[in-house]
XYZ file of C-alpha atoms in Angstrom:
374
model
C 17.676 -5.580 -4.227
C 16.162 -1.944 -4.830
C 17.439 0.775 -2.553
C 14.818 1.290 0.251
C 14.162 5.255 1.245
C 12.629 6.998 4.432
C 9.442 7.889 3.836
C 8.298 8.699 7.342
C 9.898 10.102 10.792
C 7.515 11.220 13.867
C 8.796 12.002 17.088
C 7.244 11.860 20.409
C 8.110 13.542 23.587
C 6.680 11.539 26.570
C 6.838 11.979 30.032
C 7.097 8.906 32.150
C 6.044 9.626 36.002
C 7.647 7.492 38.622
C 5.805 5.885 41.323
C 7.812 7.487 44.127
C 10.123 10.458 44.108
C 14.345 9.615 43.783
C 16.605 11.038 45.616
C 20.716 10.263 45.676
C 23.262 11.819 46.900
C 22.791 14.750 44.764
C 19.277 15.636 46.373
C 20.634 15.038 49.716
C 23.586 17.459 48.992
C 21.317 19.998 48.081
C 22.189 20.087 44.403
C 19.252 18.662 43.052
C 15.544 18.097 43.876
C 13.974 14.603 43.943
C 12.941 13.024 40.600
C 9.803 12.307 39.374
C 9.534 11.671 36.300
C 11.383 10.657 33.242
C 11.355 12.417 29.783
C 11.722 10.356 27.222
C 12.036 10.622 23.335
C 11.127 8.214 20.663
C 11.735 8.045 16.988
C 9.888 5.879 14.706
C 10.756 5.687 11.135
C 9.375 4.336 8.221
C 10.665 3.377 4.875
C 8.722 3.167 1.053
C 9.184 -0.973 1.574
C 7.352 -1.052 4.467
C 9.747 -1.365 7.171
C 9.470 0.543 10.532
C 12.313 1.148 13.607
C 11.851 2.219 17.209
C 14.102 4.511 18.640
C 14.260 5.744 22.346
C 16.620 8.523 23.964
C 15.461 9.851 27.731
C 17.018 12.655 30.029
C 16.462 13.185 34.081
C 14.872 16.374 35.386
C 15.578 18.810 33.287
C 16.157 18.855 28.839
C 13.359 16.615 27.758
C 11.969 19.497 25.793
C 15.170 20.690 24.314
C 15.910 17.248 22.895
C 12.503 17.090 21.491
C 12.840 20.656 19.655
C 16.113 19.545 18.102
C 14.879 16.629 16.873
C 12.074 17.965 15.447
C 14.429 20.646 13.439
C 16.738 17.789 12.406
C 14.365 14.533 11.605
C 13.309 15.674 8.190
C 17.411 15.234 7.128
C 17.223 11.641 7.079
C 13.965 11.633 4.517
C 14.587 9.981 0.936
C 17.632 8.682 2.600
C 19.347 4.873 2.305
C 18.635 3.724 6.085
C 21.438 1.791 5.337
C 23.828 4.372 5.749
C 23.305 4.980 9.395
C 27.309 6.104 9.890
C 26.974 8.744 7.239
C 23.280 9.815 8.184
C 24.269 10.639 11.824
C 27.423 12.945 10.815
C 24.554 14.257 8.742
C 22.330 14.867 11.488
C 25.027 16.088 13.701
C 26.266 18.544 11.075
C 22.826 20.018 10.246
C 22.705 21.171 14.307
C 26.709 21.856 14.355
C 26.085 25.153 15.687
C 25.203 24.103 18.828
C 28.082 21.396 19.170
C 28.474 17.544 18.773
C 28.051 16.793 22.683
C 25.183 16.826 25.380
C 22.156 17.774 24.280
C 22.226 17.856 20.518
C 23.237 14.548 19.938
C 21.086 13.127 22.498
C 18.738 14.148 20.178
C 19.971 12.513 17.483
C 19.939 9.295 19.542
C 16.674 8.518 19.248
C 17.267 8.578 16.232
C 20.195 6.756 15.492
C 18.549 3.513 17.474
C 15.811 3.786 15.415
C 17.845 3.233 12.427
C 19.327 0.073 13.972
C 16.269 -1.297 14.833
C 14.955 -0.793 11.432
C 18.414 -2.167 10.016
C 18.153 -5.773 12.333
C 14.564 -6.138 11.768
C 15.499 -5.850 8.007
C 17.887 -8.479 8.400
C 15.571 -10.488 11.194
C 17.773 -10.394 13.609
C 17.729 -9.383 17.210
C 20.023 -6.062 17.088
C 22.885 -7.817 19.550
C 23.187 -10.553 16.771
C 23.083 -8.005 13.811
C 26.439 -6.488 15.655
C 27.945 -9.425 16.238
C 26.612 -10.900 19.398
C 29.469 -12.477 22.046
C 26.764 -14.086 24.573
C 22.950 -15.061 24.636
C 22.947 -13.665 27.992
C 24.478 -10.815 30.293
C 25.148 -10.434 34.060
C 22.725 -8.474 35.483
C 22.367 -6.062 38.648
C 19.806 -3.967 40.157
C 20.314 -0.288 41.277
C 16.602 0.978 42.209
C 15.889 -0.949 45.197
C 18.912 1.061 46.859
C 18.836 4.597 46.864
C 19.508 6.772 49.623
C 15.925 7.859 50.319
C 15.282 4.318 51.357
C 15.478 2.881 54.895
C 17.884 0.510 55.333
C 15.043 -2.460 56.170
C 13.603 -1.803 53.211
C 16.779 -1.704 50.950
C 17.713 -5.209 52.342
C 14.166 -6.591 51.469
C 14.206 -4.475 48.235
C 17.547 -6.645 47.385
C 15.830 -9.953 48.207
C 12.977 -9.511 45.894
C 15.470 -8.682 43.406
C 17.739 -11.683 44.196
C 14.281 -13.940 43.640
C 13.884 -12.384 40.118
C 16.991 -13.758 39.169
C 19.323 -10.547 39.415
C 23.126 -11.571 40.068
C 23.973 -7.969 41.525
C 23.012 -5.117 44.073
C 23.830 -1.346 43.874
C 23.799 0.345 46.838
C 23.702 4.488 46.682
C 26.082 6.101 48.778
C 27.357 9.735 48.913
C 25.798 11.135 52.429
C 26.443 14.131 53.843
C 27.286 11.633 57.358
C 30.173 9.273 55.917
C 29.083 6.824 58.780
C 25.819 6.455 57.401
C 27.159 5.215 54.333
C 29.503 2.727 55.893
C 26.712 1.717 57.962
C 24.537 1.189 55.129
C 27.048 -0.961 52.883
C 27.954 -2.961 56.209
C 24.106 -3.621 56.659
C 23.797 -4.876 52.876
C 27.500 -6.998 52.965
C 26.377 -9.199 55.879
C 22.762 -9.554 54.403
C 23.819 -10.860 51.578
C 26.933 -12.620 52.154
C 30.830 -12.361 51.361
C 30.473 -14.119 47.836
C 27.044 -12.268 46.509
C 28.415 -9.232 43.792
C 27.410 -5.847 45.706
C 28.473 -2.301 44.120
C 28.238 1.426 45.565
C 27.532 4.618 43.754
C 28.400 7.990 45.010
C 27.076 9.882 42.260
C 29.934 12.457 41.930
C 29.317 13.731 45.520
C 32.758 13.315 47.290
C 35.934 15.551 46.793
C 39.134 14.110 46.267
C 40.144 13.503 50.047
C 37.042 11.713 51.183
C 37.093 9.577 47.957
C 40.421 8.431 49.019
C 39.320 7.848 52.969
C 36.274 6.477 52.225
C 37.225 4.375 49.231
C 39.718 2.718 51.531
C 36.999 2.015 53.904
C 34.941 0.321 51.774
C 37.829 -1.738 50.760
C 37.157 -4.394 53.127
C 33.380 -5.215 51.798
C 34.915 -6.582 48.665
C 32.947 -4.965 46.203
C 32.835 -5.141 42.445
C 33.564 -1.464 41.756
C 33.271 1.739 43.862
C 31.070 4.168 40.955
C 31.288 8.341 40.593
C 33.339 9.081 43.812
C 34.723 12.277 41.906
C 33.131 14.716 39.528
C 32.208 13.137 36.351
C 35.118 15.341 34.955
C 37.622 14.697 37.013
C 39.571 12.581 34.921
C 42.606 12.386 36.618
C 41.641 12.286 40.065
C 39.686 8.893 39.057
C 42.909 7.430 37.158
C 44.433 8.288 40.603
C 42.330 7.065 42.799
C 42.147 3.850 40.786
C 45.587 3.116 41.201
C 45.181 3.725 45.136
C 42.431 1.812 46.104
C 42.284 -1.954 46.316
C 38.460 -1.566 44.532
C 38.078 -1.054 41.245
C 36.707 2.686 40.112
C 33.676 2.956 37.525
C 32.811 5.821 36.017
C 31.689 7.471 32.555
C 27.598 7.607 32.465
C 27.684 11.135 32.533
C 30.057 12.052 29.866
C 28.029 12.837 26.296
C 30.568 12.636 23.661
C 32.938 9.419 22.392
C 35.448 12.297 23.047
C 34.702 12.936 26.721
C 35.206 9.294 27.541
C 38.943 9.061 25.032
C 39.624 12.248 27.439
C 39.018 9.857 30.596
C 40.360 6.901 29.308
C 43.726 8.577 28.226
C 43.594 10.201 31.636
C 44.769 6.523 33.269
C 40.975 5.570 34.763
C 38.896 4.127 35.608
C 38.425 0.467 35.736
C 35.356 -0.046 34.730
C 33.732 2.378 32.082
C 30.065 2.932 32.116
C 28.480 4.548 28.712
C 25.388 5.306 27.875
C 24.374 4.979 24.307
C 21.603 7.553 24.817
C 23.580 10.155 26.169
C 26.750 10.141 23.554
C 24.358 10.308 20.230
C 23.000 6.353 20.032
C 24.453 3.076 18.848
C 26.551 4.340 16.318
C 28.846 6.209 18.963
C 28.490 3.628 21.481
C 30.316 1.036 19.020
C 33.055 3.846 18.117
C 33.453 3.855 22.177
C 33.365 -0.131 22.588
C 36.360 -0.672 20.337
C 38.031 2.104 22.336
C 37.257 0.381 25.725
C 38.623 -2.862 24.557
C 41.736 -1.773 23.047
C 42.518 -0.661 26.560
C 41.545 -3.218 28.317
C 38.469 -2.007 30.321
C 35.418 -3.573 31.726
C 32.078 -2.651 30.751
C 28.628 -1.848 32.237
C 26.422 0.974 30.765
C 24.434 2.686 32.584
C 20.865 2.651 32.353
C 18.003 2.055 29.888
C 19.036 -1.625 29.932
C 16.189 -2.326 27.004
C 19.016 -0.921 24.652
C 22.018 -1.731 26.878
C 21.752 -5.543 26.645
C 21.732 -5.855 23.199
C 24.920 -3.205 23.489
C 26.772 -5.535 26.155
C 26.179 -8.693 24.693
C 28.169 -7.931 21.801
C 30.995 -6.548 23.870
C 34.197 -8.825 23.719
C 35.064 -8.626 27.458
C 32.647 -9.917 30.183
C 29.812 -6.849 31.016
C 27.431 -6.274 33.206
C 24.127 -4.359 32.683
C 21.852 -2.453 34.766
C 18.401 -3.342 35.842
C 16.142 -1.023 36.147
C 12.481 -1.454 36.014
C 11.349 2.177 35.788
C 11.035 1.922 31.869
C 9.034 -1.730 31.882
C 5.691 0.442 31.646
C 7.035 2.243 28.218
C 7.012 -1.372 26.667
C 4.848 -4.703 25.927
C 7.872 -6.953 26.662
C 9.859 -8.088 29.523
C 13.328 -8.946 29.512
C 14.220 -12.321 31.247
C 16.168 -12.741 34.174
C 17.200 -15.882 35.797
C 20.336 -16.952 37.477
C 22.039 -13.631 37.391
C 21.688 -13.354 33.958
C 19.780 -11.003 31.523
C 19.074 -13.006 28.188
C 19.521 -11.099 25.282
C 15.685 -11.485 23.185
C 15.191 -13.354 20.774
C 12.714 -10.993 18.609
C 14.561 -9.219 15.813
C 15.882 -5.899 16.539
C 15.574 -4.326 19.801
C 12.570 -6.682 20.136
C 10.413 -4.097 21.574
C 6.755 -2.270 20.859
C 5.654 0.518 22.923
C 2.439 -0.261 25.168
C -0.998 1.731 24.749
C 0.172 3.239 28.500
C 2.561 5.643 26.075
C -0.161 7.717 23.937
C -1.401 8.991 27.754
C 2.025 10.253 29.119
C 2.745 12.176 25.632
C 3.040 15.663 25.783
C 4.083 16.353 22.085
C 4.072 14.686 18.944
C 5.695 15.825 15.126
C 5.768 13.788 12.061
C 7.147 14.721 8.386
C 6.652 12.458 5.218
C 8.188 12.501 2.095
């Protein structure tokens, strides 16, 4: 078969609004202001045979436009190139921006990228992407985080996690991190007896609690059985996770923040946590994410990435060890398709690569658009 060639990369920078402003323990901390929106970042590209792959990247309040301009500077790299060769292509990408590092926000530029390439690579081989990796499961557990941040009222938290039980979701998320301790406590107690002993319920404290509390509160949350306590430290605190780990009878998550395969080898070599929590988006795409994957396994560690689960369960499904991934709906209006749910289970698609096309919705939330041919 002839070598195919890129012929074709636009990028778009689109900004998805959110139907109500989110607010976690951050906001109510006073370190950051509600969100409103999501910026996201896709990457089509097209090769000479006709063959076409959508990629996606995204970032929270603040960098949208920074990903977008870097991008644009690196995207016309990969033209006349094998898309093949998507190892070798992204240490090209990386290396043509090396100035400004191979972490955060330069190679969450090159994410959008990257997935792009995969996509294009599965539907080549039509295949749905977890296959094309190697696919462990048809289906992943699944549960929800946005019916349970802290700007919600209680009442409506425990109907949020019905309706989300009646999709089919095996798992609720339940923000903690307030300012009043007791509130918290309250709040998990409330959301424990609602749904029972045996029902899987997490809580997230987003990085708001110093090493003391984590310790006094983790034990306190001990008793409500849950599957893992998530970001009780800074995101950067490596060793204070490993050793509050080992103390508490709940297993510690952590990792969504980090935005290099080197950041999480730093926290995994650190002792912690339990349960690691990538996202493929933030450390530079699939082709880091699988780099980090073999390193979670070799040491034993569950998995559940954070996020963007549109990407995520293709990710998960092809992870050796039993994951879980994240629902969230927020990017459902970004896309024609909908993922199914039943049973507690996500079910990995069935359309070759990430199985997704963006809805006409997109071309009225985009705020800037480049494209290079050659």
């Amino acid at each position: 078969m002839p070598t195919d060639r890129i012929a074709r990369i636009r990028i778009d920078s689109v900004r998805l609004p959110l139907d109500t402003p989110i607010s976690d323990a951050k906001v109510l901390t006073g370190r950051q202001r509600p969100m409103t929106e999501v910026a996201m970042l896709f990457a089509r590209i097209d090769t000479e045979a006709g063959y076409a792959g959508l990629g996606f990247g995204y970032s929270k309040r603040a960098g949208g436009p920074g990903q977008y301009a870097h991008a644009r500077e690196i995207a016309p790299e990969l033209l006349g190139e094998d898309p093949n060769d998507i190892s070798r292509l992204w240490d090209k990408l990386v290396w043509a921006g090396a100035s400004v590092g191979r972490s955060g926000l330069a190679t969450q530029a090159i994410a959008a990228l990257d997935v792009a390439l995969w996509d294009l690579k599965a539907k080549r081989a039509g295949l749905p992407l977890a296959k094309l990796l190697g696919a462990h499961r048809e289906e992943v557990r699944c549960y929800n985080t946005s019916g349970g941040f802290l700007h919600t009222p209680i009442e409506q938290v425990l109907e949020n996690a019905d309706e989300a039980r009646e999709r089919g979701i095996g798992g609720i998320k339940l923000k903690v991190g307030h300012p009043d301790a007791a509130v918290d406590l309250k709040r998990v107690a409330a959301v424990r007896e609602h749904l029972g002993d045996g029902f899987p319920l997490m809580a997230d404290a987003n990085q708001q609690w110093d090493r003391p509390t984590a310790r006094r509160l983790g034990r306190a949350l001990d008793r409500f059985g849950l599957v893992w306590i998530e970001e009780p430290l800074d995101a950067y605190d490596h060793a204070g996770h490993a050793a509050l780990a080992r103390a508490l009878d709940t297993p510690v998550a952590t990792g969504e923040m980090l935005t290099s395969v080197a950041e999480h080898a730093a926290l995994i070599d650190a002792g912690g946590p339990d349960v690691l929590q990538p996202d493929a988006p933030r450390i530079g795409g699939i082709t880091q994410f699988l780099k980090l994957a073999a390193l979670a396994e070799h040491h034993r560690l569950a998995l559940a990435p954070h996020f963007a689960m549109e990407l995520h369960l293709h990710l998960a499904a092809a992870y050796p060890g039993e994951p879980w991934v994240e629902h969230f709906e927020w990017l459902e209006p970004l896309f024609n398709e909908r993922l199914e749910i039943a049973g507690g289970w996500m079910r990995v698609p069935d359309r070759p690569g990430l199985g997704l096309t963006l809805s006409d919705r997109v071309a009225g939330w985009t705020t800037d658009s480049y494209e290079v041919t050659g």
